[in-house]
Short mmCIF file of C-alpha atoms and ligand atoms in Angstrom, two decimals:
data_model
loop_
_atom_site.label_atom_id
_atom_site.label_comp_id
_atom_site.label_asym_id
_atom_site.label_seq_id
_atom_site.Cartn_x
_atom_site.Cartn_y
_atom_site.Cartn_z
CA MET A 1 92.25 155.30 85.48
CA ALA A 2 92.28 152.41 83.05
CA PRO A 3 91.30 149.16 84.70
CA ALA A 4 94.23 146.93 85.48
CA VAL A 5 94.68 144.26 82.88
CA GLN A 6 93.87 140.91 84.43
CA PRO A 7 96.72 138.50 83.73
CA VAL A 8 95.41 135.49 81.87
CA GLU A 9 96.10 132.49 84.00
CA ALA A 10 97.88 130.01 81.80
CA ALA A 11 97.32 126.35 82.54
CA PRO A 12 100.60 124.88 83.73
CA GLY A 13 102.19 123.05 80.85
CA PRO A 14 102.41 119.27 80.72
CA THR A 15 105.55 117.24 81.18
CA ARG A 16 106.68 115.64 77.94
CA HIS A 17 108.44 112.30 78.09
CA PRO A 18 110.24 111.09 75.00
CA VAL A 19 109.06 107.49 74.51
CA ASP A 20 108.72 105.60 71.28
CA LEU A 21 105.61 103.47 71.65
CA GLY A 22 105.87 102.59 67.95
CA ASP A 23 108.40 99.99 69.01
CA LYS A 24 105.92 98.58 71.43
CA ARG A 25 102.98 97.28 69.50
CA LEU A 26 101.20 100.61 69.09
CA ASP A 27 98.29 99.82 66.80
CA ALA A 28 98.93 100.88 63.20
CA ASP A 29 95.25 101.73 62.58
CA ALA A 30 95.12 103.95 65.66
CA VAL A 31 98.16 105.77 64.28
CA LYS A 32 96.38 106.15 60.93
CA VAL A 33 93.38 107.77 62.61
CA VAL A 34 95.60 110.19 64.54
CA ARG A 35 97.60 111.13 61.44
CA ARG A 36 94.53 111.85 59.34
CA LEU A 37 93.07 114.07 62.08
CA LEU A 38 96.39 115.94 62.38
CA ARG A 39 96.59 116.42 58.60
CA HIS A 40 93.19 118.11 58.72
CA GLY A 41 94.37 120.55 61.34
CA TYR A 42 92.93 118.91 64.48
CA GLU A 43 94.76 117.90 67.64
CA ALA A 44 94.75 114.14 68.24
CA TYR A 45 96.38 111.68 70.60
CA VAL A 46 96.27 108.02 71.52
CA VAL A 47 94.95 108.02 75.10
CA GLY A 48 93.82 105.98 78.07
CA GLY A 49 94.21 102.26 78.69
CA GLY A 50 96.17 101.58 75.49
CA VAL A 51 98.96 104.00 76.40
CA ARG A 52 98.97 102.81 80.02
CA ASP A 53 99.24 99.15 79.04
CA LEU A 54 102.05 99.74 76.54
CA LEU A 55 104.01 101.69 79.15
CA LEU A 56 103.51 98.82 81.59
CA ASP A 57 104.62 96.34 78.93
CA ARG A 58 101.25 94.70 78.60
CA ASN A 59 99.10 93.92 75.61
CA PRO A 60 96.37 96.59 75.35
CA LYS A 61 92.78 95.43 74.82
CA ASP A 62 92.07 98.36 72.54
CA PHE A 63 93.23 101.83 71.53
CA ASP A 64 91.27 105.03 72.02
CA ILE A 65 91.84 108.41 70.40
CA ALA A 66 91.06 111.84 71.87
CA THR A 67 90.81 114.77 69.51
CA SER A 68 89.78 118.41 69.15
CA ALA A 69 87.60 117.40 66.18
CA ARG A 70 83.83 117.24 66.86
CA PRO A 71 82.02 113.93 66.26
CA ASP A 72 80.50 115.11 62.97
CA ASP A 73 83.93 116.22 61.72
CA VAL A 74 85.43 112.84 62.58
CA ARG A 75 82.53 111.08 60.92
CA THR A 76 83.14 113.07 57.73
CA LEU A 77 86.84 112.24 57.69
CA PHE A 78 86.36 108.47 57.98
CA ARG A 79 83.98 106.81 55.58
CA ASN A 80 84.12 103.59 57.60
CA SER A 81 82.86 105.15 60.82
CA ARG A 82 79.67 105.59 62.80
CA ILE A 83 78.58 107.87 65.59
CA ILE A 84 77.46 106.10 68.73
CA GLY A 85 75.96 107.26 72.03
CA ARG A 86 73.15 109.70 72.48
CA ARG A 87 74.25 111.64 75.54
CA PHE A 88 77.94 111.64 74.80
CA ARG A 89 78.56 111.10 71.12
CA LEU A 90 81.71 109.26 70.07
CA VAL A 91 82.85 107.93 66.76
CA HIS A 92 83.76 104.34 66.10
CA VAL A 93 86.21 104.11 63.22
CA LEU A 94 86.00 100.58 61.83
CA PHE A 95 88.84 98.52 60.42
CA SER A 96 89.10 95.03 59.03
CA GLY A 97 88.65 92.09 61.37
CA GLY A 98 86.03 93.99 63.38
CA LYS A 99 88.61 96.30 64.94
CA VAL A 100 87.16 99.51 66.33
CA ILE A 101 89.16 102.63 67.13
CA GLU A 102 87.04 104.73 69.46
CA THR A 103 87.53 108.41 68.75
CA ALA A 104 86.18 110.91 71.28
CA THR A 105 86.18 114.69 71.31
CA PHE A 106 88.05 116.27 74.24
CA ARG A 107 85.64 116.99 77.06
CA ARG A 108 85.93 118.57 80.45
CA ALA A 109 84.48 117.80 83.85
CA PRO A 110 81.26 119.71 84.59
CA ASP A 111 81.61 122.96 86.47
CA THR A 112 81.56 122.38 90.24
CA SER A 113 79.24 125.38 90.58
CA GLU A 114 76.64 123.42 88.60
CA ARG A 115 76.51 120.84 91.34
CA GLU A 116 74.25 121.16 94.34
CA GLY A 117 75.65 121.68 97.84
CA GLU A 118 77.67 118.80 99.18
CA ASP A 119 76.50 116.47 96.45
CA LEU A 120 79.46 115.80 94.18
CA LEU A 121 77.91 113.07 92.08
CA ILE A 122 78.51 113.73 88.38
CA ARG A 123 75.27 113.43 86.39
CA ASN A 124 76.22 115.13 83.18
CA ASP A 125 79.71 114.90 81.75
CA ASN A 126 78.92 115.93 78.24
CA VAL A 127 80.77 119.22 77.79
CA PHE A 128 83.50 119.65 75.19
CA GLY A 129 86.83 120.98 76.37
CA ASP A 130 90.51 121.06 75.47
CA ALA A 131 93.23 118.43 75.79
CA HIS A 132 94.30 119.53 79.25
CA GLU A 133 90.73 119.43 80.57
CA ASP A 134 90.18 116.05 78.99
CA ALA A 135 93.18 114.63 80.84
CA ALA A 136 92.04 116.14 84.13
CA ARG A 137 88.49 114.71 83.97
CA ARG A 138 89.80 111.14 83.76
CA ASP A 139 89.86 108.85 86.79
CA PHE A 140 93.44 107.75 87.54
CA THR A 141 96.74 109.38 86.64
CA ILE A 142 97.92 106.25 84.81
CA ASN A 143 94.79 106.47 82.61
CA ALA A 144 95.31 110.11 81.61
CA LEU A 145 98.51 109.94 79.58
CA PHE A 146 98.31 111.22 75.99
CA TYR A 147 100.63 109.85 73.33
CA ASP A 148 101.78 112.29 70.68
CA VAL A 149 102.39 110.07 67.66
CA GLU A 150 104.33 112.65 65.59
CA ASN A 151 106.78 113.74 68.28
CA LYS A 152 106.97 110.33 69.98
CA GLN A 153 106.22 111.83 73.36
CA VAL A 154 103.98 110.94 76.27
CA ILE A 155 102.22 114.11 77.36
CA ASP A 156 101.53 114.09 81.07
CA TRP A 157 99.25 116.75 82.56
CA VAL A 158 98.52 114.91 85.78
CA GLY A 159 101.71 113.28 87.10
CA GLY A 160 100.85 109.87 85.63
CA MET A 161 104.34 108.93 84.44
CA PRO A 162 105.87 108.75 87.94
CA HIS A 163 102.93 106.54 88.94
CA ILE A 164 103.55 104.22 86.00
CA GLU A 165 107.17 103.99 87.08
CA GLY A 166 106.23 103.56 90.75
CA ARG A 167 103.47 101.11 89.74
CA VAL A 168 100.67 102.68 91.76
CA VAL A 169 97.04 103.54 91.18
CA HIS A 170 96.29 107.13 92.16
CA THR A 171 93.27 109.29 91.43
CA ILE A 172 93.74 112.59 89.66
CA GLY A 173 93.26 114.93 92.62
CA ASP A 174 91.66 114.18 95.98
CA PRO A 175 90.54 110.52 96.03
CA VAL A 176 87.58 111.24 98.33
CA VAL A 177 86.22 113.86 95.94
CA ARG A 178 86.84 111.70 92.88
CA PHE A 179 85.14 108.65 94.46
CA GLN A 180 82.16 110.73 95.56
CA GLU A 181 81.80 112.14 92.04
CA ASP A 182 81.61 108.63 90.67
CA PRO A 183 81.65 105.70 93.12
CA VAL A 184 82.21 103.18 90.32
CA ARG A 185 85.79 104.48 90.27
CA ILE A 186 86.27 102.53 93.52
CA LEU A 187 85.73 99.29 91.62
CA ARG A 188 87.94 100.55 88.83
CA ALA A 189 90.77 101.24 91.29
CA ILE A 190 90.44 97.68 92.56
CA LYS A 191 90.35 96.31 89.02
CA PHE A 192 93.48 98.15 87.85
CA SER A 193 95.40 97.33 91.00
CA ALA A 194 94.52 93.64 90.77
CA ARG A 195 94.82 93.18 87.01
CA LEU A 196 97.98 95.22 86.47
CA ASP A 197 99.56 94.23 89.77
CA LEU A 198 99.87 97.82 90.98
CA GLY A 199 99.92 99.18 94.50
CA ILE A 200 97.25 101.48 95.90
CA THR A 201 98.65 104.47 97.78
CA PRO A 202 97.50 104.75 101.44
CA ASP A 203 95.38 107.89 100.82
CA VAL A 204 93.52 106.19 97.96
CA TYR A 205 93.07 103.02 100.01
CA ASP A 206 91.65 105.03 102.94
CA ALA A 207 89.34 106.89 100.56
CA ILE A 208 88.03 103.56 99.22
CA VAL A 209 87.23 102.48 102.77
CA GLN A 210 85.67 105.86 103.57
CA CYS A 211 83.59 106.19 100.38
CA ARG A 212 82.55 102.57 99.83
CA GLY A 213 79.01 103.30 101.11
CA SER A 214 78.39 105.61 98.17
CA LEU A 215 78.55 102.58 95.87
CA ALA A 216 74.97 101.94 96.95
CA MET A 217 74.02 105.10 95.03
CA ALA A 218 75.78 104.24 91.78
CA ALA A 219 73.85 103.17 88.69
CA ARG A 220 73.09 99.49 89.22
CA PRO A 221 73.87 98.25 85.68
CA ARG A 222 77.30 99.85 85.91
CA LEU A 223 77.94 98.04 89.21
CA PHE A 224 77.01 94.69 87.71
CA GLU A 225 79.18 95.32 84.67
CA GLU A 226 82.22 96.38 86.74
CA LEU A 227 81.85 93.33 88.99
CA LEU A 228 81.86 91.14 85.91
CA ARG A 229 85.02 92.87 84.74
CA LEU A 230 86.66 91.95 88.03
CA LEU A 231 85.81 88.33 87.28
CA ARG A 232 86.66 88.29 83.59
CA GLU A 233 90.24 89.33 83.33
CA GLY A 234 92.28 86.73 85.14
CA ALA A 235 92.60 88.67 88.40
CA ALA A 236 89.35 87.75 90.14
CA GLN A 237 90.99 86.41 93.27
CA ARG A 238 93.05 89.53 93.94
CA SER A 239 90.13 91.78 93.01
CA PHE A 240 87.64 90.17 95.37
CA TRP A 241 90.25 89.91 98.09
CA LEU A 242 90.80 93.67 97.86
CA ALA A 243 87.05 94.28 97.72
CA TRP A 244 86.60 92.17 100.83
CA GLU A 245 89.50 93.70 102.71
CA THR A 246 88.32 97.27 102.02
CA GLY A 247 84.70 96.51 102.97
CA VAL A 248 83.49 97.18 99.43
CA LEU A 249 82.08 93.65 99.33
CA ASP A 250 79.98 94.39 102.45
CA VAL A 251 78.19 97.06 100.42
CA LEU A 252 77.79 95.21 97.12
CA LEU A 253 77.50 91.57 98.13
CA PRO A 254 76.96 91.38 101.90
CA GLU A 255 75.75 87.80 101.40
CA LEU A 256 79.19 86.76 100.15
CA SER A 257 81.17 88.78 102.66
CA ALA A 258 79.09 87.30 105.52
CA TYR A 259 79.85 83.85 104.17
CA LEU A 260 83.57 84.66 104.00
CA SER A 261 83.64 86.07 107.52
CA ASP A 262 81.80 83.04 108.88
CA SER A 263 84.02 80.52 107.15
CA GLU A 264 87.09 82.50 108.29
CA GLU A 265 89.84 80.55 106.67
CA ASP A 266 92.28 82.43 104.50
CA ASP A 267 92.57 79.67 101.95
CA GLY A 268 88.87 78.88 101.82
CA VAL A 269 87.07 77.37 98.87
CA VAL A 270 85.84 80.74 97.56
CA TRP A 271 89.42 81.96 97.14
CA ARG A 272 90.51 78.67 95.62
CA LEU A 273 87.62 78.82 93.15
CA LEU A 274 88.60 82.31 92.09
CA ARG A 275 92.26 81.34 91.78
CA GLU A 276 91.33 78.40 89.57
CA LEU A 277 89.07 80.65 87.50
CA ASP A 278 91.97 83.08 87.00
CA LEU A 279 94.32 80.31 85.99
CA ARG A 280 91.94 78.97 83.38
CA THR A 281 91.00 82.41 82.09
CA ARG A 282 94.66 83.21 81.47
CA GLU A 283 95.24 79.79 79.95
CA ARG A 284 92.46 80.09 77.39
CA GLY A 285 93.04 83.82 76.84
CA GLU A 286 89.32 84.56 76.91
CA ALA A 287 86.75 85.29 79.58
CA PHE A 288 84.24 82.66 80.70
CA ASP A 289 80.54 83.21 80.09
CA ASP A 290 78.83 85.62 82.52
CA VAL A 291 76.67 82.78 83.85
CA VAL A 292 79.75 80.70 84.72
CA LEU A 293 81.40 83.71 86.41
CA TRP A 294 78.39 84.65 88.44
CA THR A 295 77.66 81.05 89.49
CA LEU A 296 81.25 80.51 90.60
CA LEU A 297 81.32 83.70 92.64
CA LEU A 298 78.23 82.73 94.60
CA LEU A 299 78.62 78.95 94.46
CA GLU A 300 79.73 78.34 98.03
CA PRO A 301 77.08 80.45 99.81
CA LEU A 302 74.48 79.09 97.37
CA ARG A 303 75.48 75.53 98.13
CA GLU A 304 75.17 76.34 101.80
CA VAL A 305 71.65 77.81 101.60
CA THR A 306 70.35 75.03 99.36
CA ARG A 307 71.95 72.13 101.27
CA GLY A 308 69.29 69.72 102.48
CA GLU A 309 66.48 71.85 101.01
CA LYS A 310 63.71 70.07 99.17
CA ASP A 311 62.92 73.14 97.11
CA ARG A 312 66.43 74.00 95.96
CA VAL A 313 65.25 76.37 93.24
CA GLY A 314 63.16 78.27 95.78
CA ALA A 315 66.01 78.47 98.30
CA ALA A 316 68.43 79.70 95.62
CA ALA A 317 65.83 82.23 94.42
CA ASP A 318 65.35 83.64 97.93
CA PHE A 319 69.11 84.04 98.27
CA LEU A 320 69.52 85.64 94.85
CA GLU A 321 66.53 88.00 94.90
CA PRO A 322 68.09 90.86 96.94
CA ILE A 323 71.30 90.53 94.91
CA VAL A 324 69.38 90.77 91.64
CA ASP A 325 67.67 93.94 92.91
CA ARG A 326 70.80 95.55 94.30
CA LEU A 327 72.99 94.95 91.27
CA ASN A 328 70.47 94.72 88.48
CA VAL A 329 71.62 91.20 87.60
CA PRO A 330 69.92 90.37 84.27
CA ARG A 331 67.08 87.84 84.66
CA ARG A 332 68.75 85.61 82.09
CA VAL A 333 71.85 85.30 84.29
CA ALA A 334 69.96 84.94 87.58
CA ASP A 335 67.69 82.22 86.16
CA ALA A 336 70.61 80.25 84.80
CA VAL A 337 72.49 80.47 88.12
CA ARG A 338 69.42 79.24 89.97
CA ARG A 339 68.95 76.30 87.64
CA ILE A 340 72.62 75.28 87.77
CA VAL A 341 72.58 75.36 91.56
CA ALA A 342 69.38 73.34 91.64
CA ILE A 343 70.86 70.41 89.73
CA TYR A 344 74.37 70.78 91.13
CA PRO A 345 74.23 67.78 93.49
CA LYS A 346 73.24 65.58 90.53
CA LEU A 347 76.16 66.94 88.57
CA GLU A 348 78.52 66.20 91.44
CA ALA A 349 77.16 62.70 91.71
CA GLY A 350 77.54 62.17 87.94
CA ARG A 351 73.78 61.67 87.62
CA ALA A 352 72.90 64.54 85.30
CA ALA A 353 72.16 62.47 82.21
CA ARG A 354 68.75 64.05 81.52
CA PHE A 355 70.10 67.50 82.07
CA ALA A 356 73.10 66.84 79.81
CA LYS A 357 70.88 67.46 76.79
CA THR A 358 70.02 71.06 77.77
CA PRO A 359 72.07 74.10 76.63
CA LEU A 360 72.71 74.95 80.27
CA PHE A 361 74.73 71.80 80.73
CA ALA A 362 77.94 73.06 79.11
CA LEU A 363 77.94 76.08 81.44
CA ALA A 364 77.16 73.99 84.50
CA ASP A 365 79.90 71.59 83.51
CA GLU A 366 82.48 74.40 83.31
CA VAL A 367 81.47 75.49 86.81
CA HIS A 368 81.76 71.93 88.01
CA GLN A 369 85.19 71.40 86.41
CA ILE A 370 86.57 74.58 87.99
CA HIS A 371 85.05 73.63 91.33
CA ARG A 372 86.58 70.16 91.19
CA ALA A 373 89.99 71.54 90.31
CA ALA A 374 89.73 74.07 93.15
CA LEU A 375 89.09 71.19 95.52
CA GLY A 376 92.19 69.44 94.22
CA HIS A 377 90.66 66.91 91.79
CA PRO A 378 92.51 66.24 88.53
CA ARG A 379 91.05 67.63 85.30
CA SER A 380 88.49 65.51 83.52
CA THR A 381 87.76 67.52 80.34
CA PRO A 382 90.24 67.89 77.51
CA ASP A 383 91.67 71.39 77.01
CA ASP A 384 90.11 71.63 73.56
CA ALA A 385 86.56 71.06 74.80
CA PRO A 386 84.08 73.50 73.19
CA ARG A 387 83.48 76.71 75.08
CA ALA A 388 80.15 77.22 76.72
CA ASP A 389 78.16 80.28 75.78
CA SER A 390 74.88 81.29 77.40
CA SER A 391 73.61 83.09 74.31
CA GLU A 392 72.26 79.68 73.28
CA LEU A 393 69.98 79.87 76.28
CA LEU A 394 68.00 82.65 74.64
CA GLY A 395 66.10 80.04 72.67
CA PRO A 396 63.73 80.55 69.74
CA LYS A 397 61.13 82.62 71.63
CA ARG A 398 63.52 85.42 72.42
CA ARG A 399 64.93 85.44 68.91
CA ARG A 400 61.46 85.74 67.40
CA ARG A 401 60.59 88.70 69.57
CA ARG A 402 63.75 90.48 68.58
CA ARG A 403 63.03 90.10 64.90
CA ARG A 404 59.58 91.56 65.23
CA ARG A 405 60.88 94.78 66.88
P1 ATP B 501 90.53 98.62 80.05
O1 ATP B 501 91.83 98.07 79.64
O2 ATP B 501 89.88 97.88 81.16
O3 ATP B 501 89.59 98.91 78.91
P2 ATP B 501 90.68 101.47 80.18
O4 ATP B 501 91.60 102.37 80.96
O5 ATP B 501 90.75 101.53 78.70
O6 ATP B 501 90.92 100.02 80.73
P3 ATP B 501 87.90 102.09 79.89
O7 ATP B 501 86.80 101.73 80.82
O8 ATP B 501 87.95 101.48 78.56
O9 ATP B 501 89.24 101.80 80.70
O10 ATP B 501 87.89 103.68 79.78
C1 ATP B 501 88.75 104.39 78.91
C2 ATP B 501 89.31 105.63 79.59
O11 ATP B 501 88.25 106.52 79.97
C3 ATP B 501 90.08 105.34 80.89
O12 ATP B 501 91.43 105.05 80.64
C4 ATP B 501 89.90 106.65 81.64
O13 ATP B 501 90.86 107.60 81.21
C5 ATP B 501 88.52 107.12 81.23
N1 ATP B 501 87.48 106.70 82.18
C6 ATP B 501 86.77 105.55 82.16
N2 ATP B 501 85.90 105.48 83.18
C7 ATP B 501 86.03 106.63 83.86
C8 ATP B 501 85.39 107.18 85.02
N3 ATP B 501 84.45 106.49 85.67
N4 ATP B 501 85.79 108.41 85.44
C9 ATP B 501 86.73 109.11 84.75
N5 ATP B 501 87.37 108.64 83.68
C10 ATP B 501 87.04 107.43 83.22
MG1 MG B 502 89.42 100.44 77.34
#
């Protein structure tokens, strides 16, 4: 008897939503990239945060493309492009004004059978796939919508459109599994909820609480970077409130969460500092320097541990050391924070004349201004004051070393 023909299991088709994002500030260069790929017979879509932000009526930071074309093919099609990344190769297509359209080949999540036992952590996500698999390997449903430029349709493989309309953050699939695969997604859920003012569904919220411990196993530079993103985008107060409420802060910055629990007032200075930071970030439309952000976040507990200490630098260093280890805080940032905290009382007393000549002063002054405003003092610097930037702190030594390399 002939063997029974196995029916090929077709992937369930996506839902297509007619939406014209062209009306809504869809980037013309991103459209150009998609069109050229299509003309050469490849599949290509605008994907990710850009589509999400347009659907939520926000200004996207950037636009990414996903395509069936391999990196070398994309590179060949665009003269003004370069391949980046060693493990996962993507193509940056460059346009005038420094604009970059990131173009990535569809990839799929690694096979679960390749993973060991109960360990779900993804270590290698560098396998090409098709459009459907590429949507499914993404983190949240709102981040997995593909925009079809030619047909003016949002292609939804994962139920993201109802979540855009309902304004909620939901993982694609079981949140516990998705957070165990990559714990940094916990911080991303907090970031999107806070920044885009979206709800978190109860199952995702519970999974954050349940899986928060696995953040201790995530790559430390990624943790530091995601924490900075929580501070940079004008939603620091909501982000850290959520992180505190879910116990995520107990894992990442127990020093700060202990301080918050001890001070136990809902409208404490830490929250007022973060609110003031958010206000000013939105006002100037640009993030503050990493040193300013990191100093502000830890300012209150740092002031507490250094109060009355003769060796303020030493006391600040002892406080910061475990944090630097846990989160891989760059030395440059940690050193600057320590030095700002050391001279902070002088700054508050208006006696920082000697220090005013150092490049650190502008950063310290921004911290001080935000702190003063958070405590209810009127502003003392004009709005057009120059913006502080810690890259000046690198100094000539560092620059020389770089050139030699
Ligand atoms: P932002 O506006 O902050 O840049 P974004 O959604 O563009 O938000 P990116 O970090 O730039 O976020 O990532 C681009 C896309 O890659 C996301 O929209 C998401 O689809 C996918 N992605 C990013 N990080 C992860 C992750 N840890 N796990 C799965 N998918 C991810
Ligand atoms: Mg992005």
